[in-house]
Coordinates of C-alpha atoms and ligand atoms in Angstrom, one line a residue:
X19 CA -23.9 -5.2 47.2
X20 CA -24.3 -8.9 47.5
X21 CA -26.0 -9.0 44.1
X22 CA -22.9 -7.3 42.3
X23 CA -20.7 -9.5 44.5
X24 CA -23.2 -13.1 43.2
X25 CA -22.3 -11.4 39.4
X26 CA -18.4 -11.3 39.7
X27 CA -17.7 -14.7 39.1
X28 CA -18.7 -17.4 37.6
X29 CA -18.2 -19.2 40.6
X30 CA -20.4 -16.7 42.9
X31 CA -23.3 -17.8 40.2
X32 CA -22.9 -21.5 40.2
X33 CA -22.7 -21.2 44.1
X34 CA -26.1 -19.4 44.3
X35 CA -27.6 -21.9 41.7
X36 CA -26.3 -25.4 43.9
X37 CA -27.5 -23.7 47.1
X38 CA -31.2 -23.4 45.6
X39 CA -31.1 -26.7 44.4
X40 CA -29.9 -27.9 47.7
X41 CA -32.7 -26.3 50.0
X42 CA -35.4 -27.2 47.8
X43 CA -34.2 -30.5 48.0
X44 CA -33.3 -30.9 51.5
X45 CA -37.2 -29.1 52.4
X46 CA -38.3 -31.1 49.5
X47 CA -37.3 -34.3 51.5
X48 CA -38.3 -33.4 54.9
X49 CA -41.9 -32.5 53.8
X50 CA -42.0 -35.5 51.6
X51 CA -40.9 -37.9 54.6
X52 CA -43.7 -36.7 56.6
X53 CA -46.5 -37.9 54.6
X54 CA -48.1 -41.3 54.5
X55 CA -46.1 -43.7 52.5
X56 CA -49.0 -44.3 49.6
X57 CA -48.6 -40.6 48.5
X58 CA -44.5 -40.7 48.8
X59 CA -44.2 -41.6 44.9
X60 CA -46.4 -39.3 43.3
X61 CA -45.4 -35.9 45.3
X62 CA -42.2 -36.9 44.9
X63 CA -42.8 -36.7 41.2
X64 CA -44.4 -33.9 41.3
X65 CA -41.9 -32.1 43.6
X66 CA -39.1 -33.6 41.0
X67 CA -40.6 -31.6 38.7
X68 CA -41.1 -27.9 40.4
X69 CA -37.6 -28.4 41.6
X70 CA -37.1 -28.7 37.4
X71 CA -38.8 -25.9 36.5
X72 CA -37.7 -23.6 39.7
X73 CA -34.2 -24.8 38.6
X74 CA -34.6 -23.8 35.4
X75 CA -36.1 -20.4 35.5
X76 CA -34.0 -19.7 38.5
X77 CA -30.8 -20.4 36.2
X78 CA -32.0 -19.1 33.2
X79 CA -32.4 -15.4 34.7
X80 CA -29.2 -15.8 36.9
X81 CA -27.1 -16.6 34.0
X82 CA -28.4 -13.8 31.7
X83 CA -28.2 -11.3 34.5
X84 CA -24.9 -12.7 34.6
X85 CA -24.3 -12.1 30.9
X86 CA -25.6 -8.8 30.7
X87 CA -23.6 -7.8 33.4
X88 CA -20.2 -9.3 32.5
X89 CA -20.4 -9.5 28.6
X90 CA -22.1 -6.1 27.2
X91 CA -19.2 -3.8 28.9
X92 CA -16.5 -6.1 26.8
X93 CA -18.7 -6.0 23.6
X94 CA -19.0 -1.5 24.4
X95 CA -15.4 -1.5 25.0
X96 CA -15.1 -3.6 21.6
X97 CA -17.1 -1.1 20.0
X98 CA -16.4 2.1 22.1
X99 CA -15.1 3.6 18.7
X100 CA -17.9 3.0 17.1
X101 CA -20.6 4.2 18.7
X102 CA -23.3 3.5 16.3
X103 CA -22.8 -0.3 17.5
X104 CA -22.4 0.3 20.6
X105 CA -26.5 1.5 21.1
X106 CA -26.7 -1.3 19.0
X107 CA -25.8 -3.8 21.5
X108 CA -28.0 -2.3 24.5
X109 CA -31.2 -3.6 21.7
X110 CA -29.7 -7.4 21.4
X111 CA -30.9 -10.3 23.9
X112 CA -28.6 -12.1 25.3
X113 CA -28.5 -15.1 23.6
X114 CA -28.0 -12.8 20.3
X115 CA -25.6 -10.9 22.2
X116 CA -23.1 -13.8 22.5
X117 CA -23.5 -14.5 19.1
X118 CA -22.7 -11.7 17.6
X119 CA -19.8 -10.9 20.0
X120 CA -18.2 -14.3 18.8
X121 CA -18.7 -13.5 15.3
X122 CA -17.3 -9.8 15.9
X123 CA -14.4 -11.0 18.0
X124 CA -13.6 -13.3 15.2
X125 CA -14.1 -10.4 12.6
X126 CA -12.0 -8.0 14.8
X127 CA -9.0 -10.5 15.2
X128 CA -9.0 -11.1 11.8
X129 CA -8.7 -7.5 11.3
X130 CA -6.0 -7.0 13.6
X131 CA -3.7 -9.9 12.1
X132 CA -4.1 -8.4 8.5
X133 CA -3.2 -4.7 10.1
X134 CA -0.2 -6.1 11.9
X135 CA 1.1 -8.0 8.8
X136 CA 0.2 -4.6 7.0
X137 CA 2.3 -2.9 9.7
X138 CA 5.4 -5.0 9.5
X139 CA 5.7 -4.8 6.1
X140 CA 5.4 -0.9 5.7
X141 CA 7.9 -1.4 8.7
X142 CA 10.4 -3.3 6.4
X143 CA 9.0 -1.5 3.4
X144 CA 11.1 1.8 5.2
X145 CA 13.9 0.5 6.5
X146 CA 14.6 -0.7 2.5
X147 CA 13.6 2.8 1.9
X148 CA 16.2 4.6 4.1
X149 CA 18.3 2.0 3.4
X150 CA 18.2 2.4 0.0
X151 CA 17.9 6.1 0.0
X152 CA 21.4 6.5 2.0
X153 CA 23.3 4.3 -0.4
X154 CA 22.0 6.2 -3.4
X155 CA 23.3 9.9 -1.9
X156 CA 26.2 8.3 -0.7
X157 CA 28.1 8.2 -4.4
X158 CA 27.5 11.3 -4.9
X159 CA 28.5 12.8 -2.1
X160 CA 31.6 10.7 -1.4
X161 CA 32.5 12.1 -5.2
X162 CA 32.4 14.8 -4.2
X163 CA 34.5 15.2 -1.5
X164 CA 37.2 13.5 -3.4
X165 CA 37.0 16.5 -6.2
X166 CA 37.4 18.5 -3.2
X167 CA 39.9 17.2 -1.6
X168 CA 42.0 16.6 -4.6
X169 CA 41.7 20.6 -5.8
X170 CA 42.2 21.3 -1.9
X171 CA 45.7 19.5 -2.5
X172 CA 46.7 21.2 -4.8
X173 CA 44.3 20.6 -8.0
X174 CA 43.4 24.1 -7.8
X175 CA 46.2 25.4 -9.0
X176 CA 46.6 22.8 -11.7
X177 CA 45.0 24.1 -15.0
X178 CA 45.3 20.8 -16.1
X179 CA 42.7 19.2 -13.8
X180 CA 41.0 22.3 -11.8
X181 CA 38.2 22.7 -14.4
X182 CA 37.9 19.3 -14.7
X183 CA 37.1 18.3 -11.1
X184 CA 35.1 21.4 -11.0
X185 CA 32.8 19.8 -13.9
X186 CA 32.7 16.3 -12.4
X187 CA 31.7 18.6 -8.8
X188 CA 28.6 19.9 -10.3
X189 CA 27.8 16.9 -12.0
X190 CA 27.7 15.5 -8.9
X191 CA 25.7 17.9 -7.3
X192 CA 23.4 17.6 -10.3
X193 CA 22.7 14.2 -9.4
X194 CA 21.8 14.7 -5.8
X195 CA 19.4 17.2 -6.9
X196 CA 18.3 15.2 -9.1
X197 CA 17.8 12.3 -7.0
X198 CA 16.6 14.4 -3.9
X199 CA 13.7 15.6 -6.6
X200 CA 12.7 12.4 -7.5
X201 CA 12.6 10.9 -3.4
X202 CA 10.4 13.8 -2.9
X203 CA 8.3 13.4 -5.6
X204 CA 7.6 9.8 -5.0
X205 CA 7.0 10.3 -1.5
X206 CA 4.3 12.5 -2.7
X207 CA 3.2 10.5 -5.1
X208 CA 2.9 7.4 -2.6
X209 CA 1.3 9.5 0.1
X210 CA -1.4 10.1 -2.8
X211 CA -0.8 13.8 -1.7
X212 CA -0.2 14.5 -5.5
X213 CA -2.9 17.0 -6.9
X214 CA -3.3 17.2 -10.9
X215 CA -3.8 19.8 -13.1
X216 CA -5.8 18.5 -15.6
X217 CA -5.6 20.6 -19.0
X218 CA -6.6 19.9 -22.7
X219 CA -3.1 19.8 -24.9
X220 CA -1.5 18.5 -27.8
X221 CA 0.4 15.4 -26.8
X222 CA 2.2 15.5 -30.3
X223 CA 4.2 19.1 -29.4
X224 CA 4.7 17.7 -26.1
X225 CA 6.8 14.6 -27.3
X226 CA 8.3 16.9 -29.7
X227 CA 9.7 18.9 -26.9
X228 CA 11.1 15.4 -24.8
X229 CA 12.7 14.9 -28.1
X230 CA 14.2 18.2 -27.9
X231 CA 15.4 18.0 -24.8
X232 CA 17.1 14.6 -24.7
X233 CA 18.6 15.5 -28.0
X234 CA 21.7 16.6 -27.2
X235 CA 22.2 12.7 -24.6
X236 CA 21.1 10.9 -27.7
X237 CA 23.3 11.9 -29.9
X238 CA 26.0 11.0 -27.5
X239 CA 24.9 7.7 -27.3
X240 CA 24.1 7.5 -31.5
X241 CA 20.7 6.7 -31.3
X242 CA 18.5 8.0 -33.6
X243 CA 14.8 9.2 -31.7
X244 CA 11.7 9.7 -33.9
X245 CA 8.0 9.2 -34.7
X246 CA 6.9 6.0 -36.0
X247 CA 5.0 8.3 -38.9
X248 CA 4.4 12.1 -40.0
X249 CA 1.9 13.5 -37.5
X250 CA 0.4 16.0 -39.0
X251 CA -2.8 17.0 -36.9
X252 CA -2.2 17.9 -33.7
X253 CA -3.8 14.9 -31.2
X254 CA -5.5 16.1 -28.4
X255 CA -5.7 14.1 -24.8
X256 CA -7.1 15.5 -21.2
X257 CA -4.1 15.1 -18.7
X258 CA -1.4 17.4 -16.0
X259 CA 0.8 18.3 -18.6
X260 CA 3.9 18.7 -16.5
X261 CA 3.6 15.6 -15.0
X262 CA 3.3 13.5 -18.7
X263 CA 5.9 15.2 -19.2
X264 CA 7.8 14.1 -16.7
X265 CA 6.6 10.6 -17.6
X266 CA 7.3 10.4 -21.2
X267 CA 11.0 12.4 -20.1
X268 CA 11.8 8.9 -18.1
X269 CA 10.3 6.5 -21.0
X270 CA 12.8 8.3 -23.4
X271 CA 15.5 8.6 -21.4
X272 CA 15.4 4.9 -20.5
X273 CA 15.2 3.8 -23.7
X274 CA 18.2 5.6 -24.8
X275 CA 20.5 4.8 -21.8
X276 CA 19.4 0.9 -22.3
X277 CA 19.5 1.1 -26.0
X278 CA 22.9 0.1 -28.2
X279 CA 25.3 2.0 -29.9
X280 CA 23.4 3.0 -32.9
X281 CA 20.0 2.0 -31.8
X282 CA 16.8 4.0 -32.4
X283 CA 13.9 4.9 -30.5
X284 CA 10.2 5.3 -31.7
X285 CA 7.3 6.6 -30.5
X286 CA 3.5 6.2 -31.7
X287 CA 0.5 7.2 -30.8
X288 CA -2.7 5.1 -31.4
X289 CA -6.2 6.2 -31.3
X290 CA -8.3 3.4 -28.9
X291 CA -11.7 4.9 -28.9
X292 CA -12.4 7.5 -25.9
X293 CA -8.1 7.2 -25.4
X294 CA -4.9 7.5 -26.8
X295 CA -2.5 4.8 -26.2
X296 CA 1.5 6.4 -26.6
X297 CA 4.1 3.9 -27.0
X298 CA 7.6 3.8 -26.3
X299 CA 9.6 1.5 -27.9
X300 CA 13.7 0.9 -28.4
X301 CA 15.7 -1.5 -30.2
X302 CA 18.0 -1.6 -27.0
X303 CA 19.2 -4.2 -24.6
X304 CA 16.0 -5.7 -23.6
X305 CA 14.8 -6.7 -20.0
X306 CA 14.9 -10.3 -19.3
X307 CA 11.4 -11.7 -18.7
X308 CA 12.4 -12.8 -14.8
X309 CA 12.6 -9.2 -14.2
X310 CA 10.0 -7.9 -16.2
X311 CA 7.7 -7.8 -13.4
X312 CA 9.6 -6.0 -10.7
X313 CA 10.9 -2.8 -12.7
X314 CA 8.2 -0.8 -11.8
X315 CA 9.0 -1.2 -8.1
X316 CA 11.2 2.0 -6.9
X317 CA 15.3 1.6 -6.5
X318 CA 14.8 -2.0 -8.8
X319 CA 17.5 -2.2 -11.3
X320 CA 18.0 -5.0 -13.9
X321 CA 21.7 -4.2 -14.2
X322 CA 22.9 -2.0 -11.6
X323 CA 26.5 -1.1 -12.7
X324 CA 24.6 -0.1 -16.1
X325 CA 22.4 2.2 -14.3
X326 CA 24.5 3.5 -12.2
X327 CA 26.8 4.0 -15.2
X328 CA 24.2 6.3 -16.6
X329 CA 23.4 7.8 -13.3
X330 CA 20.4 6.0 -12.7
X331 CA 18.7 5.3 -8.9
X332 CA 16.2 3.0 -10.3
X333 CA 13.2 5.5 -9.5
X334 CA 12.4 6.9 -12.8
X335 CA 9.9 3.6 -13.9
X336 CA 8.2 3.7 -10.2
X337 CA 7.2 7.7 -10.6
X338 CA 5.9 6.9 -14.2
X339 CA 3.6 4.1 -13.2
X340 CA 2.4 6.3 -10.1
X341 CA 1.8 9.5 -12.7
X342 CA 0.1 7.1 -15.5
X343 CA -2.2 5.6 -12.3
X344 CA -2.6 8.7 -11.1
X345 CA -4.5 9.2 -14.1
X346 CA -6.8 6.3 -13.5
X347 CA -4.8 5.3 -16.9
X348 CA -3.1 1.8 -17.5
X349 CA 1.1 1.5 -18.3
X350 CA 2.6 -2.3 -19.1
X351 CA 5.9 -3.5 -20.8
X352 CA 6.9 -5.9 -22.8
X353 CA 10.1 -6.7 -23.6
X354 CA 12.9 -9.4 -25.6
X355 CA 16.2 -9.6 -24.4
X356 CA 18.6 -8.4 -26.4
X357 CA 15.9 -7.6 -28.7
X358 CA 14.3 -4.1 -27.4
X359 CA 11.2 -2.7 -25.2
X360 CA 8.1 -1.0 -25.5
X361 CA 6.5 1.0 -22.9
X362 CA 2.6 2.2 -23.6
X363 CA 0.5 4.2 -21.4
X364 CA -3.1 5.6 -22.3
X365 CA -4.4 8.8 -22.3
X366 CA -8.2 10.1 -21.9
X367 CA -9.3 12.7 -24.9
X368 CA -10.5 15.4 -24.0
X369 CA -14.5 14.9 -22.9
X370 CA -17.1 17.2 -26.0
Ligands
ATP428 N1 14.0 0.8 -22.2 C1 14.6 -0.1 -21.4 N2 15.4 -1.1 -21.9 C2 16.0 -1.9 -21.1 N3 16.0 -1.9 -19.7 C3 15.2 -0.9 -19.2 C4 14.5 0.0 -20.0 N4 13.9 0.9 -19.1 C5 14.2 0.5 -17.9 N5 15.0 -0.6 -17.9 C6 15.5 -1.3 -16.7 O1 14.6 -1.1 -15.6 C7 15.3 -0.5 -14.5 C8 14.5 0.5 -13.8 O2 14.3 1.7 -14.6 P1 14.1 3.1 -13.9 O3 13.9 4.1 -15.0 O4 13.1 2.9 -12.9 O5 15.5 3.3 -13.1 P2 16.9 3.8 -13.7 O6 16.8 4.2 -15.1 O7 17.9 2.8 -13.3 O8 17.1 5.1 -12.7 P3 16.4 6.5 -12.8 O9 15.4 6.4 -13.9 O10 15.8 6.6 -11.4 O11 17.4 7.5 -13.1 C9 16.6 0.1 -15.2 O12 17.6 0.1 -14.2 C10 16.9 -0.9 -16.3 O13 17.6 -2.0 -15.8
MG429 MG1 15.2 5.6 -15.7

């Protein structure tokens, strides 16, 4: 009882240390009064130097009884997850002990300031999200109610306009779908909860089909969309087909909503040894060097009344990186303004 009581405090222990040093003084003194003055000197040495050593030892075990007891619960609690270090610590002296928990303190701190930073921006990193998500369904949907409204007041019996709003109703609708498809794609994408299903194919047919089926959006915009040259041979690459797809469907798209009137569109594909590099490239509008860098991030738009003209939520560019990366595959950019913009991504072949 008294022991554990000595070991609470440091106080306790510096307590028990002055009342040793005190008694083996004060007996120290008395016996070394009694003895003929001749021999005074020299015992007293002597005694100076077992009260020393008596000190010393006496401290030395007190205070790492004292560590033990106070310091290797904090350094289990430290480790209490990780129990591996924790036996650890029950095989360190004491003067090791303090070490270490000095450097691991420092070590854990340092941890916790990066994961709190990490925390705060993933913290601001959603409300952007949501923030940005609710302002993208929001046109849509406020649209839409107007069509409504407007047949509800009497549009509907209008021939004039009732087909019309109709239309511009499921356009609308069309683009939340659309949009809702590509939030829940990227979520999946950034939860890395993606799986691929990796297949041999020819990436030539594949480009012919995004050709195909922007056709009818190029036209409307007169731009002309083509291979740089006559591929003959089919070119084969290793990769989820559906999701290049999906990739080389946004490259496309983009480069014929930001090209000009007129404009054209080619793409190539180049053999780089064990890869395919596909390129994208446009005669178009161009992306200013400043924000070169940041169109890749999700909901970033150079020019958002353009974009938004062309019913874009500035997501497209953020799922292709995450489906070319998903592929342990490299995508870049380079661009003029004014001048045009290539995309390229690379492809594996398929392995022999
Ligand atoms: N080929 C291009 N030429 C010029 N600017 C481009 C091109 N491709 C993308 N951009 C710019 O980068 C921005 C981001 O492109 P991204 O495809 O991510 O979004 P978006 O086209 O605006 O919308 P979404 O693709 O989600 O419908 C675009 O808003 C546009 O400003
Ligand atoms: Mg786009």
């Amino acid at each position: 009882m008294l022991i554990k009581k000595i070991f609470q405090t440091p106080r306790s222990l510096a307590l028990l240390i002055a009342i040793i040093v005190s008694l083996l003084t004060g007996i120290g003194f008395v016996l070394i009064s009694t003895l003929p003055k001749n021999q005074q000197l020299l015992i007293l040495i002597a005694y100076t130097l077992f009260v020393f050593t008596i000190t010393f030892l006496a401290s030395l075990i007190l205070v790492n009884l004292f560590v033990s007891k106070r310091i290797k619960p904090l350094y289990k609690a430290l480790y209490s997850i990780d129990k591996a270090n924790a036996d650890l610590v029950e095989e360190l002296d004491q003067n090791n002990l303090l070490q270490r928990l000095e450097y691991d303190l420092r070590i854990w701190v340092e941890a916790h300031a990066d994961e709190i930073d990490r925390l705060k921006q993933m913290e601001r990193y959603r409300k952007e999200f949501l923030g940005n998500v609710s302002h993208e369904l929001k046109t849509p949907i406020f649209n839409i109610q107007g069509y409504v409204l407007t047949l509800l007041d009497g549009g509907l019996e209008d021939p004039t306009i009732n087909r019309r709003y109709l239309e511009r109703t499921e356009k609308s609708i069309n683009r939340l779908i659309g949009i809702v498809e590509d939030l829940e794609l990227i979520t999946k994408l950034e939860a890395g909860e993606l799986q691929l299903n990796m297949e041999r194919f020819n990436i030539i047919n594949l480009i012919e089909e995004t050709f195909e089926a922007l056709e009818h959006r190029a036209r409307k915009r007169n731009i002309t969309v083509k291979f740089d040259k006559d591929y003959s041979k089919p070119i084969w690459v290793y990769a989820d087909k559906k999701r290049i797809s999906q990739a080389l469907y946004n490259l496309v798209i983009n480069s014929i909503n930001y090209g000009k009137d007129g404009g054209k569109t080619t793409v190539s594909i180049t053999d780089i040894g064990t890869r395919v590099q596909v390129e994208v490239n446009d005669n178009g509008i161009g992306i200013d060097q400043k924000d070169l860098p940041r169109i890749f991030e999700r909901f970033y738009r150079v020019d958002k009344s353009r974009s938004r003209e062309q019913g874009g939520t500035g997501l497209g560019l953020a799922i292709v990186k995450h489906i070319i990366e998903g592929h342990k595959q490299v995508i870049g950019v380079r661009s003029s303004l004014n001048q045009g913009t290539t995309f390229s991504f690379t492809l594996d072949k398929p392995g022999r």
